[in-house]
Coordinates of C-alpha atoms in Angstrom, one line a residue:
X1 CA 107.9 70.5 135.0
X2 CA 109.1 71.8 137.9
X3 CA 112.6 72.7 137.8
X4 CA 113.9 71.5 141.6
X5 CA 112.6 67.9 140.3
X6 CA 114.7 67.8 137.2
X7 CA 117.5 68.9 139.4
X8 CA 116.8 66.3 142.2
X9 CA 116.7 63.6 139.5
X10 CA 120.7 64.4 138.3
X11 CA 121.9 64.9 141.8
X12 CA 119.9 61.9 143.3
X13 CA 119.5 58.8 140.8
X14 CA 116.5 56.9 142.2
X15 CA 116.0 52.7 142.3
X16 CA 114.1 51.1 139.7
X17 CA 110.4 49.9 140.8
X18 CA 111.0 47.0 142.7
X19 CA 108.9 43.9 144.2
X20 CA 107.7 43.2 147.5
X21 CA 111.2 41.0 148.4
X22 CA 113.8 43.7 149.8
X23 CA 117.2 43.2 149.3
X24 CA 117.8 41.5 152.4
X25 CA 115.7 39.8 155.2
X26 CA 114.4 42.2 157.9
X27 CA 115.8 42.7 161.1
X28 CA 114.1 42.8 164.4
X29 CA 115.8 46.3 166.4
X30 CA 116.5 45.2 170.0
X31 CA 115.1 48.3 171.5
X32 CA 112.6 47.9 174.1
X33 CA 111.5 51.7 174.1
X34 CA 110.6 54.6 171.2
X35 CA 110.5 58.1 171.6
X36 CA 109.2 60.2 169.2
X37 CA 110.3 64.5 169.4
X38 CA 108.0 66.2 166.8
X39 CA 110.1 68.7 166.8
X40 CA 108.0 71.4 167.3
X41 CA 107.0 70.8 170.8
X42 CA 110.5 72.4 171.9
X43 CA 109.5 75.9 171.3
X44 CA 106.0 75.6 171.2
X45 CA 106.1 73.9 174.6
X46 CA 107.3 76.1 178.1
X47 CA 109.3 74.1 179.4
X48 CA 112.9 73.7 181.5
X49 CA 114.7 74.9 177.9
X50 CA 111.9 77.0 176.7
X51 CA 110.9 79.8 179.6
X52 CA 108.7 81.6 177.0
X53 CA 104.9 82.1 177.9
X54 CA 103.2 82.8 175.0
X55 CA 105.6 83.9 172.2
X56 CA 107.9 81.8 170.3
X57 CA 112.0 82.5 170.9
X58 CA 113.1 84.3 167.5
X59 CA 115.3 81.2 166.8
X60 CA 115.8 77.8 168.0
X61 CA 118.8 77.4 169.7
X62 CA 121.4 74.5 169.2
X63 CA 121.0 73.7 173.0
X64 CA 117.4 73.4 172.9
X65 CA 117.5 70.5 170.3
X66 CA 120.4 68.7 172.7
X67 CA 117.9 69.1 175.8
X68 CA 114.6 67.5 173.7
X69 CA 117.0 64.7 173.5
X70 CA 118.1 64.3 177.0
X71 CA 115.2 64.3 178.9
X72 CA 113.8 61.7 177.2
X73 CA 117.1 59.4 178.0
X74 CA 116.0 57.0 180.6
X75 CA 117.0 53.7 181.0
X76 CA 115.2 51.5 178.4
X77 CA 114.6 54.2 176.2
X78 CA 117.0 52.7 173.0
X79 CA 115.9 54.4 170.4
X80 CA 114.6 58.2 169.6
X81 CA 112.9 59.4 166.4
X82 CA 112.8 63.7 165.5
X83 CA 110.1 64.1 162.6
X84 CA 111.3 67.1 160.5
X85 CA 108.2 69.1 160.5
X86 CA 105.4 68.0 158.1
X87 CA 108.3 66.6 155.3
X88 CA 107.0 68.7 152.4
X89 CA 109.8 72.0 153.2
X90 CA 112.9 70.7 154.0
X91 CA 114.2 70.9 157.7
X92 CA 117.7 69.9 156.7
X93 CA 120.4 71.3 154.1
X94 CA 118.4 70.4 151.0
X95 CA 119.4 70.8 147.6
X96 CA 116.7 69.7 146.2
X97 CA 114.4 72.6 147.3
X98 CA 117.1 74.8 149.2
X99 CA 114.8 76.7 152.1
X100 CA 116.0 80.0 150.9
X101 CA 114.7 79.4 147.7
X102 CA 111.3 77.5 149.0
X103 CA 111.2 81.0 151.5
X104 CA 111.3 83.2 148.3
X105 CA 108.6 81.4 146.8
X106 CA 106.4 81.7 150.0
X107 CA 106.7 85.7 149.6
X108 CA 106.2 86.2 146.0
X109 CA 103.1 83.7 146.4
X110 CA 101.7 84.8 149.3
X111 CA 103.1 88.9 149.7
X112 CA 104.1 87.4 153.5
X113 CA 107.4 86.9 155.5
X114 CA 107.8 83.4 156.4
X115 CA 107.7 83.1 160.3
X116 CA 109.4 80.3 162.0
X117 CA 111.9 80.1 164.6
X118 CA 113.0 76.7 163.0
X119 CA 113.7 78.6 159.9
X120 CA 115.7 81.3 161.1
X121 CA 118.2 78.6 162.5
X122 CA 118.4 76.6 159.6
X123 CA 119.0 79.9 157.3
X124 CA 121.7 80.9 160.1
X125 CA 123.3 77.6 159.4
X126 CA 121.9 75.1 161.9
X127 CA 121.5 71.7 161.7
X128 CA 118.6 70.3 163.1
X129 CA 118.7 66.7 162.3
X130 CA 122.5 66.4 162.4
X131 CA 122.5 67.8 166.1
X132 CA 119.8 65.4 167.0
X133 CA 121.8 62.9 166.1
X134 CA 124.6 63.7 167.6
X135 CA 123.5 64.1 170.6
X136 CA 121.5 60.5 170.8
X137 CA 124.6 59.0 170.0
X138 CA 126.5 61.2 172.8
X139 CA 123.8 59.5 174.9
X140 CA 124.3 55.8 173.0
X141 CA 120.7 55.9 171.8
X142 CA 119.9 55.4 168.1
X143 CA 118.6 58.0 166.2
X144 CA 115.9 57.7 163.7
X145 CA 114.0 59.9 161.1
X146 CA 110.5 60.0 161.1
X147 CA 109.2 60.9 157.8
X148 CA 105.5 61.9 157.2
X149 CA 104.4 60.6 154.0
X150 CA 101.1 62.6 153.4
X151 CA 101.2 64.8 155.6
X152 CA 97.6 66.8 155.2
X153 CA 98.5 70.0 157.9
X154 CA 97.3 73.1 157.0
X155 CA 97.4 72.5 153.7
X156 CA 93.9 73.5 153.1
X157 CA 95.2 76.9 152.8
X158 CA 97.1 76.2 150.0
X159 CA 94.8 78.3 147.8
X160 CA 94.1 81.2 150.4
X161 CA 94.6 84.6 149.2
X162 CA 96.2 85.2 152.8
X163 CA 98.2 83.0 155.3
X164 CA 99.9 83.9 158.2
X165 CA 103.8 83.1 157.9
X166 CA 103.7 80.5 160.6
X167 CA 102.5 78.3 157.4
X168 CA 105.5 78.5 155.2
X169 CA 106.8 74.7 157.0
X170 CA 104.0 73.3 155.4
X171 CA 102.5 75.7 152.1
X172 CA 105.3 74.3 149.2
X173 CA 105.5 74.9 145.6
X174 CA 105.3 71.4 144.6
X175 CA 102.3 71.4 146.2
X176 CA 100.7 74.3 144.3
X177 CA 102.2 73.2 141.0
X178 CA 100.6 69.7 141.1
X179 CA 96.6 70.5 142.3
X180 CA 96.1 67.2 140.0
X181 CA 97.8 64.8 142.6
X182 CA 95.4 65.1 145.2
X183 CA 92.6 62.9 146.3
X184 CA 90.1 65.4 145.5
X185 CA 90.2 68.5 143.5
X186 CA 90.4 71.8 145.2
X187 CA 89.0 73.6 147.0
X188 CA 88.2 70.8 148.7
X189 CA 89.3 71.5 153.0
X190 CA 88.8 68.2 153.8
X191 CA 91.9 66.2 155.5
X192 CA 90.6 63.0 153.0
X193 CA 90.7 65.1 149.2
X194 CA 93.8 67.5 150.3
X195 CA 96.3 64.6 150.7
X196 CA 98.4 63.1 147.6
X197 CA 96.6 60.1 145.5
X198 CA 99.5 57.6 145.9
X199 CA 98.3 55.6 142.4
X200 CA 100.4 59.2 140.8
X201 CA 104.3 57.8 140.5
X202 CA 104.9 61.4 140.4
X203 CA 103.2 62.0 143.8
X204 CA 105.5 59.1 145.5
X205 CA 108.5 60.4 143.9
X206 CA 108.8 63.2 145.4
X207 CA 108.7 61.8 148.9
X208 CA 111.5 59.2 147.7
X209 CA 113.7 62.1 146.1
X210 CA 113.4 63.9 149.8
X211 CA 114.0 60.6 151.8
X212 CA 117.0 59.6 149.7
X213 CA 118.6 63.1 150.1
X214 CA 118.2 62.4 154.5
X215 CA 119.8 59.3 153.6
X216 CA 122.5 61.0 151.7
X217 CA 123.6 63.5 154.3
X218 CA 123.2 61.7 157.4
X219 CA 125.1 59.0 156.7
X220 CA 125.3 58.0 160.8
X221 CA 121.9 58.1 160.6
X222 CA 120.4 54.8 162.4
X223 CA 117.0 54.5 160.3
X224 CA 113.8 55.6 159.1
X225 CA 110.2 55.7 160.4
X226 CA 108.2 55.8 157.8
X227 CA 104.6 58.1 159.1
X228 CA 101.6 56.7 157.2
X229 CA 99.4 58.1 159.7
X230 CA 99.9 62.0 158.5
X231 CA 97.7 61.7 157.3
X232 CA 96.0 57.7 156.6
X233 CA 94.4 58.5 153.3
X234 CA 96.8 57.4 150.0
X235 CA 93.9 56.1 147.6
X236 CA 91.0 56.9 145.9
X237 CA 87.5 54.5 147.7
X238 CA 87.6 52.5 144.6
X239 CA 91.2 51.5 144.5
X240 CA 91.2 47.4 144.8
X241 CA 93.1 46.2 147.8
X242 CA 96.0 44.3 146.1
X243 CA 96.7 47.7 144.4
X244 CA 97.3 49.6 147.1
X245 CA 99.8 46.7 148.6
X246 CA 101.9 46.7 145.6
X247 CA 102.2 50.3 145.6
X248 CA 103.3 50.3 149.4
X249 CA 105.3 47.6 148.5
X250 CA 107.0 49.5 145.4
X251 CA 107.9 52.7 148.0
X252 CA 108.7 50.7 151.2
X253 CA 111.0 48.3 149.3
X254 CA 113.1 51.8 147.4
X255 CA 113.3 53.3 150.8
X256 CA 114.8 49.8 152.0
X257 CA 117.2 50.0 149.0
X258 CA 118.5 53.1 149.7
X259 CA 118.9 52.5 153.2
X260 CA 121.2 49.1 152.8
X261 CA 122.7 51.3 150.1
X262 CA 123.9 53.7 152.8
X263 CA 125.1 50.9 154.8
X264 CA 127.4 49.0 152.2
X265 CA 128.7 52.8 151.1
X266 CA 130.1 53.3 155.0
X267 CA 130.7 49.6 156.2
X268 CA 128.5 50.0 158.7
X269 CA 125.9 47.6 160.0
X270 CA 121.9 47.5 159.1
X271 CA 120.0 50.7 159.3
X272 CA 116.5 50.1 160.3
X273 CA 113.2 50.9 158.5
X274 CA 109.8 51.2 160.4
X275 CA 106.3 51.9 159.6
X276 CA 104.1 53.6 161.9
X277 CA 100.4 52.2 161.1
X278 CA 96.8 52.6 162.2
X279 CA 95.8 50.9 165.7
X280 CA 92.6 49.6 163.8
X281 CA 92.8 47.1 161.4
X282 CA 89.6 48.4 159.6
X283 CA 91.9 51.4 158.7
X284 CA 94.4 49.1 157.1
X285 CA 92.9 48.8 153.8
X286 CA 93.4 52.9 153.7
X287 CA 97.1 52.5 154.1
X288 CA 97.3 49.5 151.6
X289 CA 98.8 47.4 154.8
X290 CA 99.3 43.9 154.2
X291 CA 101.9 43.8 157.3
X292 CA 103.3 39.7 155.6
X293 CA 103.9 41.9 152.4
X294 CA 105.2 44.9 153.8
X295 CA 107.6 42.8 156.4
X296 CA 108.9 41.2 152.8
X297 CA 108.9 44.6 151.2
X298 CA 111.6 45.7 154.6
X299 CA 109.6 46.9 157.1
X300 CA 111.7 45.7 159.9
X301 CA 109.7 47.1 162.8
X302 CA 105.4 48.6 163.1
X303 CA 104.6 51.2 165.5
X304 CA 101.1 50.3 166.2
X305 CA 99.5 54.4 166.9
X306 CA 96.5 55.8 167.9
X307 CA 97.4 58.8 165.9
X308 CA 96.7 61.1 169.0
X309 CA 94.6 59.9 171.6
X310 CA 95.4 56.6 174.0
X311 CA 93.5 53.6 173.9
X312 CA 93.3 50.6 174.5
X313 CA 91.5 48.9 171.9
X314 CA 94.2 47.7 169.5
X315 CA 95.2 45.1 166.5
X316 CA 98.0 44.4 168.3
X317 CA 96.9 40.5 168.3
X318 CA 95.8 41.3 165.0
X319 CA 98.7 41.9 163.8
X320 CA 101.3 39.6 165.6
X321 CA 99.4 36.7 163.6
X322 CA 99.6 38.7 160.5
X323 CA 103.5 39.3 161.0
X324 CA 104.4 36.7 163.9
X325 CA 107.9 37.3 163.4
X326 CA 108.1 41.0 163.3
X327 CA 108.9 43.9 166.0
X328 CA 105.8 45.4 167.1
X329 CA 105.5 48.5 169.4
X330 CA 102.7 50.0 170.5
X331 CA 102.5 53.7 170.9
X332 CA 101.4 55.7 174.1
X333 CA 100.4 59.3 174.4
X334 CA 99.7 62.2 176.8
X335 CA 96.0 62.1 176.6
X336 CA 93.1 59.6 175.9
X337 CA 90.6 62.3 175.4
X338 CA 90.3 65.5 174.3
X339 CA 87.1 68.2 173.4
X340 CA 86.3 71.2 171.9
X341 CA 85.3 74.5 174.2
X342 CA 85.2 76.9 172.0
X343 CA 88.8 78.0 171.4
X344 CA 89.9 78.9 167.8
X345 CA 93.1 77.0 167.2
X346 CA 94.3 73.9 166.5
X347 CA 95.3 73.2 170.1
X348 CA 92.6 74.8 171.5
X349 CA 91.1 71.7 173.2
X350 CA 91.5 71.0 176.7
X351 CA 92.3 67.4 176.9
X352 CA 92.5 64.6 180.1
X353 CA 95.8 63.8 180.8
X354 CA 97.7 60.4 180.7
X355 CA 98.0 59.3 184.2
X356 CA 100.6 56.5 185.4
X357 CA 98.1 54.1 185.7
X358 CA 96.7 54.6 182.1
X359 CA 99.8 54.3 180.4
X360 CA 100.9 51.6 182.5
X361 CA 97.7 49.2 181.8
X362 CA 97.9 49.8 178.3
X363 CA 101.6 48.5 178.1
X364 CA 100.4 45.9 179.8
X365 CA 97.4 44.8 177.7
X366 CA 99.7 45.7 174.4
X367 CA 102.5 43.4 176.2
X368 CA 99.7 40.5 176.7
X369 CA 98.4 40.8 172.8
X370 CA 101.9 40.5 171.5
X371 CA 103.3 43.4 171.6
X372 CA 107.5 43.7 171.7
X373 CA 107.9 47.4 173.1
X374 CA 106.7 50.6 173.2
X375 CA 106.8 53.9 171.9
X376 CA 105.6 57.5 173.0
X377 CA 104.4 60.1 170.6
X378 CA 103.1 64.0 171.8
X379 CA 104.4 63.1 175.3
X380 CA 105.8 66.7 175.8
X381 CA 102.5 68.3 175.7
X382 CA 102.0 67.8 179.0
X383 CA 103.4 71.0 179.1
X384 CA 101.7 74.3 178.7
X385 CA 101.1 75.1 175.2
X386 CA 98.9 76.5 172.6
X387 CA 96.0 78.9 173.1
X388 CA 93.3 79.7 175.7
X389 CA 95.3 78.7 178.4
X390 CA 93.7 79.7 181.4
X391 CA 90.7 77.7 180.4
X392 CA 93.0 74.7 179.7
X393 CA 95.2 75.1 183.1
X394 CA 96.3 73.3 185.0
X395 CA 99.7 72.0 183.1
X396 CA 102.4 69.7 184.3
X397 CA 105.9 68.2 183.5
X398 CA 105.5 65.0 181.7
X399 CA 106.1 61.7 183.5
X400 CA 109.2 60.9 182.2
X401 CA 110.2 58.3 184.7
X402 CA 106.8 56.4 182.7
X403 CA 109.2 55.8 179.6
X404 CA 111.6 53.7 182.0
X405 CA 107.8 52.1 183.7
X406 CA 106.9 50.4 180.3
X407 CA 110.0 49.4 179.7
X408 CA 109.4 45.5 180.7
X409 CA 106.7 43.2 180.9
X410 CA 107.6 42.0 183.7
X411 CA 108.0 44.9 185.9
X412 CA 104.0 45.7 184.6
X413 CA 102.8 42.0 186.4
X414 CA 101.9 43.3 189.7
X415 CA 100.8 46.6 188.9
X416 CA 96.9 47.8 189.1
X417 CA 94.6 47.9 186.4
X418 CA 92.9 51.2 185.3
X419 CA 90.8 49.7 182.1
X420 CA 89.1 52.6 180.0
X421 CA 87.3 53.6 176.9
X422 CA 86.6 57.2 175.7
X423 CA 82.9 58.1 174.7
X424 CA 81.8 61.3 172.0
X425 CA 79.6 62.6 174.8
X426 CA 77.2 59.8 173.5
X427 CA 73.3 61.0 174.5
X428 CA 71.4 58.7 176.7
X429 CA 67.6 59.2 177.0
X430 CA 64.9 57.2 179.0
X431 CA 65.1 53.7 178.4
X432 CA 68.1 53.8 176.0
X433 CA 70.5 50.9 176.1
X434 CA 73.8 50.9 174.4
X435 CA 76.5 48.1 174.3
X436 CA 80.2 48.2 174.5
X437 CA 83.2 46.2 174.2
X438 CA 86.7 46.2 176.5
X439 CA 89.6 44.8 175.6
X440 CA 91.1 44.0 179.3
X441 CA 94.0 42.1 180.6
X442 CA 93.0 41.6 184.3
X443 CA 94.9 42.3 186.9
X444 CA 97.1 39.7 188.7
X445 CA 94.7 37.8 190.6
X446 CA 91.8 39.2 189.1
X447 CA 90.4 41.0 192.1
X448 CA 87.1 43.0 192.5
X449 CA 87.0 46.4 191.1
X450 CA 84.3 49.1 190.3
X451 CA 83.1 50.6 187.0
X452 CA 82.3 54.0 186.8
X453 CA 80.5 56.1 184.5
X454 CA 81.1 59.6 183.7
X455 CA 77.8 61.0 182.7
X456 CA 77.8 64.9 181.6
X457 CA 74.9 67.1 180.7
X458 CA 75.4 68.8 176.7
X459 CA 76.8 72.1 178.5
X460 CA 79.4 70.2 180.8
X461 CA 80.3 68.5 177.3
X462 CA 81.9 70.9 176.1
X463 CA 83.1 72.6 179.5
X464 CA 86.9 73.9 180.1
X465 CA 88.7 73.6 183.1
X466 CA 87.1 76.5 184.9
X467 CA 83.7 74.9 185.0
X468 CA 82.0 73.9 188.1
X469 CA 79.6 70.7 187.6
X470 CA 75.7 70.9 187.5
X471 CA 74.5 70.7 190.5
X472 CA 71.8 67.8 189.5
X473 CA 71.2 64.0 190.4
X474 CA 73.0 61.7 187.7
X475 CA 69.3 59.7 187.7
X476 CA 69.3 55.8 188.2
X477 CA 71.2 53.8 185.8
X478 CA 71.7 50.0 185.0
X479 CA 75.3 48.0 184.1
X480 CA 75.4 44.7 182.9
X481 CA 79.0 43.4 182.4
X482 CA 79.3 39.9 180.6
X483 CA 75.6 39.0 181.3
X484 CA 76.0 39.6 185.1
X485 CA 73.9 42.6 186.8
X486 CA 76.3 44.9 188.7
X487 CA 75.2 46.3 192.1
X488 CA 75.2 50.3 192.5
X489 CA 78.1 51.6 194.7
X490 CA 79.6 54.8 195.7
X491 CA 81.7 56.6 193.5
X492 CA 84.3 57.7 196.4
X493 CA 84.0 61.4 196.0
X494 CA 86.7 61.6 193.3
X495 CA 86.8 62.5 189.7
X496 CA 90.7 60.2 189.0
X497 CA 90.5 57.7 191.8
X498 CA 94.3 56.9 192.0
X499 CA 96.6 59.7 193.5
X500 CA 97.9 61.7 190.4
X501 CA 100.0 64.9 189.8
X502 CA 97.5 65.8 187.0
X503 CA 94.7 68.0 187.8
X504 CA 93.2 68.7 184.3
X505 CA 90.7 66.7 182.2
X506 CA 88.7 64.7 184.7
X507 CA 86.1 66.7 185.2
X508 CA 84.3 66.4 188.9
X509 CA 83.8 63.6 191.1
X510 CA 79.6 64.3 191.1
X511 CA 79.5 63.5 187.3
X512 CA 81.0 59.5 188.0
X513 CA 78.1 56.8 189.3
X514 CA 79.4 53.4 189.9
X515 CA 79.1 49.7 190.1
X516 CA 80.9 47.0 191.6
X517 CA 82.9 44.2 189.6
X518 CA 82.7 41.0 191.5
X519 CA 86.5 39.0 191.5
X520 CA 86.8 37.3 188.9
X521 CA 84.3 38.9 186.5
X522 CA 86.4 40.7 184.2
X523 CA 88.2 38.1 180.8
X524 CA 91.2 38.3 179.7
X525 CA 90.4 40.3 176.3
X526 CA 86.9 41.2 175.1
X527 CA 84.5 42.0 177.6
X528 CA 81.1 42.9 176.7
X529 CA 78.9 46.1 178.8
X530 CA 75.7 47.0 178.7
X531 CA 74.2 50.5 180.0
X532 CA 70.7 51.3 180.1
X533 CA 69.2 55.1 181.3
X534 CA 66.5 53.9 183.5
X535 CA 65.7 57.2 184.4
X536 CA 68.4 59.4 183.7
X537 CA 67.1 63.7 183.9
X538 CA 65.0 64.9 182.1
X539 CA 66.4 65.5 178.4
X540 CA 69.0 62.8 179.5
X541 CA 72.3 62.9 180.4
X542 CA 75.3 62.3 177.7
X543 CA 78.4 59.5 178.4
X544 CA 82.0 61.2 178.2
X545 CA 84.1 58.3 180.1
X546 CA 83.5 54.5 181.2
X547 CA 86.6 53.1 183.5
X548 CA 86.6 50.1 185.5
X549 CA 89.4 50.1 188.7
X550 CA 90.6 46.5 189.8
X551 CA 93.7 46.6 192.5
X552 CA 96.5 43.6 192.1
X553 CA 97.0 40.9 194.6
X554 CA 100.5 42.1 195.1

């Protein structure tokens, strides 16, 4: 066995399997906004703190940390959540697999320095975590862990005979030592088999050892998140459903314990534990979610996340009659789409950006389906970052003054509605008709609006930023939008048709046909469209975007 667990077990004594009853009821936070700092994004991002172009500073910087933190303090922001890399190498002073150590492994294994900025500091004696704390609580914001609990990032490498030492965050001994806890045997790539099977004690363990050691050392820590969607895949197909929710059950309610733990050892008040959970509840069953069980278990608060990409098709609803008591935030994020070009790397995408009207009608639908707050996860990489840039450009600041936007309900009433749904670049030939469902909450006074389509041939599909559209007719097209025919309109000559800082990801305004939405059309939640190609080009033209635009009576 190997000998970092044995020493974790006499320096950490774990709980006893428990039930799905926590210690204690759970406790609603009163924060109204979330704000999640990956970490990462402060070096890998250029940015007011980060001048670097294209290469990494040697080391992060103390300051650096502070600044993540303080942009992001606006008013209704309560609460801000660091996730220490992918939690399998310690970003904090571990003794249960000290980084020096871990780093000596990585060299021997792989004959390759380990290569990380966030490294260097920690080596040097810096305190990531502990200075993101302080520095919320300098700003009277609660601080918050978020732990990723399968966390599948670049681990598909594991058995490489080469790896660059940008991986040694993620590549761990425990890892290598245990090929039989994953979901399928290497050397499987795929995100689903390289993840841990969660039916292995064993494979949970370890994730409680390393969460009970944060607990340990931060001791003015304000709670955990607890990531279930790095990466959503803890069982094998076959596992029965009420399996999975005892297991959950069994980890959530030792996390819990070791969390009140914490609070009776300091006399301090309750330290909160979240869960960060699918935004489809066909992916719950993946996650053994029974949200009544897992509130009982001590979830006190879900983060309801798209993972990555905005939307606006949720279980919000689904889930405030499942838990009708808990705390339920909804997460936002700095892009709705994204697509490959052609670039190598993982962020090699270009990607449309997350405009205020976007971010603002999807806080309002989540607000209208039962939805307590919300959250923002990736919202720094507005920024300019990763590879193939000049295809990617142009990049922006983030809208911070958004966090402050969502904030309230009520401040959301008069606003306009910009309803959307992403498509893959779906193919639509001659006489091809396709229906699709939109979760809308109208705007106030349920004005007429327009519908658009964006309607790309295969080579603008997967077109960067530089691209000019094809200069081609879109061909004739029919909408039907809960049973009523729309009429054809102009598109107004613009790709985004609200004004917008953002530049990047809308492609061109010749690629949008559109309809107009008679007042009083559009329900409040599902509404159904139709599209039919009535005689699109020839070889058919493929849809990338469908928004519908509908201004307030205020």
């Amino acid at each position: 066995m190997n000998h970092m667990i044995m020493k974790s077990r006499i320096l950490i004594p774990l709980c006893i399997a428990v039930s799905c009853a926590g210690l204690d009821a759970a406790q609603n936070p009163p924060w109204r906004v979330i704000y999640n700092n990956d970490t990462t994004n402060i070096l890998n991002c250029v940015s007011p703190y980060n001048k670097a172009s294209k290469e990494r500073p040697r080391m992060l910087a103390e300051e650096q940390i502070r600044a993540s933190v303080r942009e992001a303090v606006r008013p209704g922001v309560d609460a801000q959540l660091i996730s220490p890399a992918h939690s399998w190498v310690p970003w904090w002073p571990s003794k249960i697999i000290p980084l020096a150590e871990h780093e000596q492994w990585f060299r021997e294994r792989y004959g390759v320095e380990p290569d990380l900025s966030e490294h260097r500091y920690l080596l040097a004696g810096g305190d990531i975590l502990g200075v993101f704390i302080d520095e919320c609580h300098k700003n009277n914001v609660a601080a918050l862990i978020s732990f990723r609990c399968n966390d599948g990032h670049h681990q598909e490498r594991t058995w490489d005979e080469k790896v660059p030492g940008e991986v040694a965050h993620a590549l761990n001994r425990f890892y290598v030592e245990h090929p039989e806890y994953r979901l399928g045997p290497p050397p499987s790539r795929l995100m689903k088999d390289r993840v841990h099977n969660w039916l292995i004690p064993e494979a949970r363990a370890h994730k409680e050892r390393m969460l009970a050691e944060i607990v340990e050392i931060y001791p003015a820590l304000d709670g955990i998140e607890l990531d279930f969607l790095r990466h959503p895949y803890y069982f094998p197909d076959d596992t029965p459903m009420a399996v999975r929710v005892e297991v959950m059950c069994d980890f959530i309610g030792k996390i819990r314990i070791l969390l009140e733990q914490a609070s009776a050892k300091n006399n301090e008040g309750h330290r909160y534990l979240g869960a960060r959970i699918p935004v489809n509840e066909a992916e719950w069953r993946d996650i053994g979610l029974d949200p009544d069980a897992w509130r009982k278990a001590g979830i006190d608060y879900f983060n309801v996340s798209p993972s990555y990409r905005l939307t606006q098709q949720t279980n919000v609803a689904a889930l405030r009659q499942a838990a009708p008591d808990a705390r339920i935030y909804l997460e936002l994020t700095h892009t709705p789409q994204t697509w490959k070009f052609g670039g190598p790397g993982y962020d090699d995408h270009t990607y449309r950006r997350s405009t205020k009207e976007m971010l603002e009608t999807t806080a309002r639908i989540g607000y209208a389906r039962g939805a307590d707050g919300m959250s923002f996860f990736n919202f720094a990489y507005y920024r300019e970052h990763g590879g193939c840039r000049e295809q990617r450009r142009p990049f922006n600041e983030p809208p911070f003054e958004e966090l402050s936007a969502v904030a309230s309900s009520d401040a959301l009433a008069g606003a306009p509605g910009y309803f959307f749904q992403a498509q893959d670049n779906v193919l639509f030939v001659k006489g091809q008709k396709r229906g699709y469902t939109m979760d809308i909450a109208p705007a106030k006074g349920n004005k007429a609006g327009a519908l658009r389509l964006q309607l790309v041939t295969t080579a603008e599909s997967r077109a960067d930023e530089r691209a000019v559209p094809e200069k081609i007719a879109r061909g004739e097209w029919k909408v039907v939008l809960n049973g009523v025919e729309l009429k054809a309109t102009e598109a107004g000559g613009k790709a985004y048709p609200f004004p917008t800082p953002f530049k990047a990801g809308f492609g061109g305004a010749t690629q949008y046909l559109a309809w107009q939405v008679p007042a009083g059309l559009l329900a409040n939640g599902g509404n159904h469209i139709d599209i039919i190609a009535v005689n699109p080009p020839e070889g058919g033209l493929r849809l990338k975007w469908i928004d519908i635009i509908q201004n307030s009576s205020e």
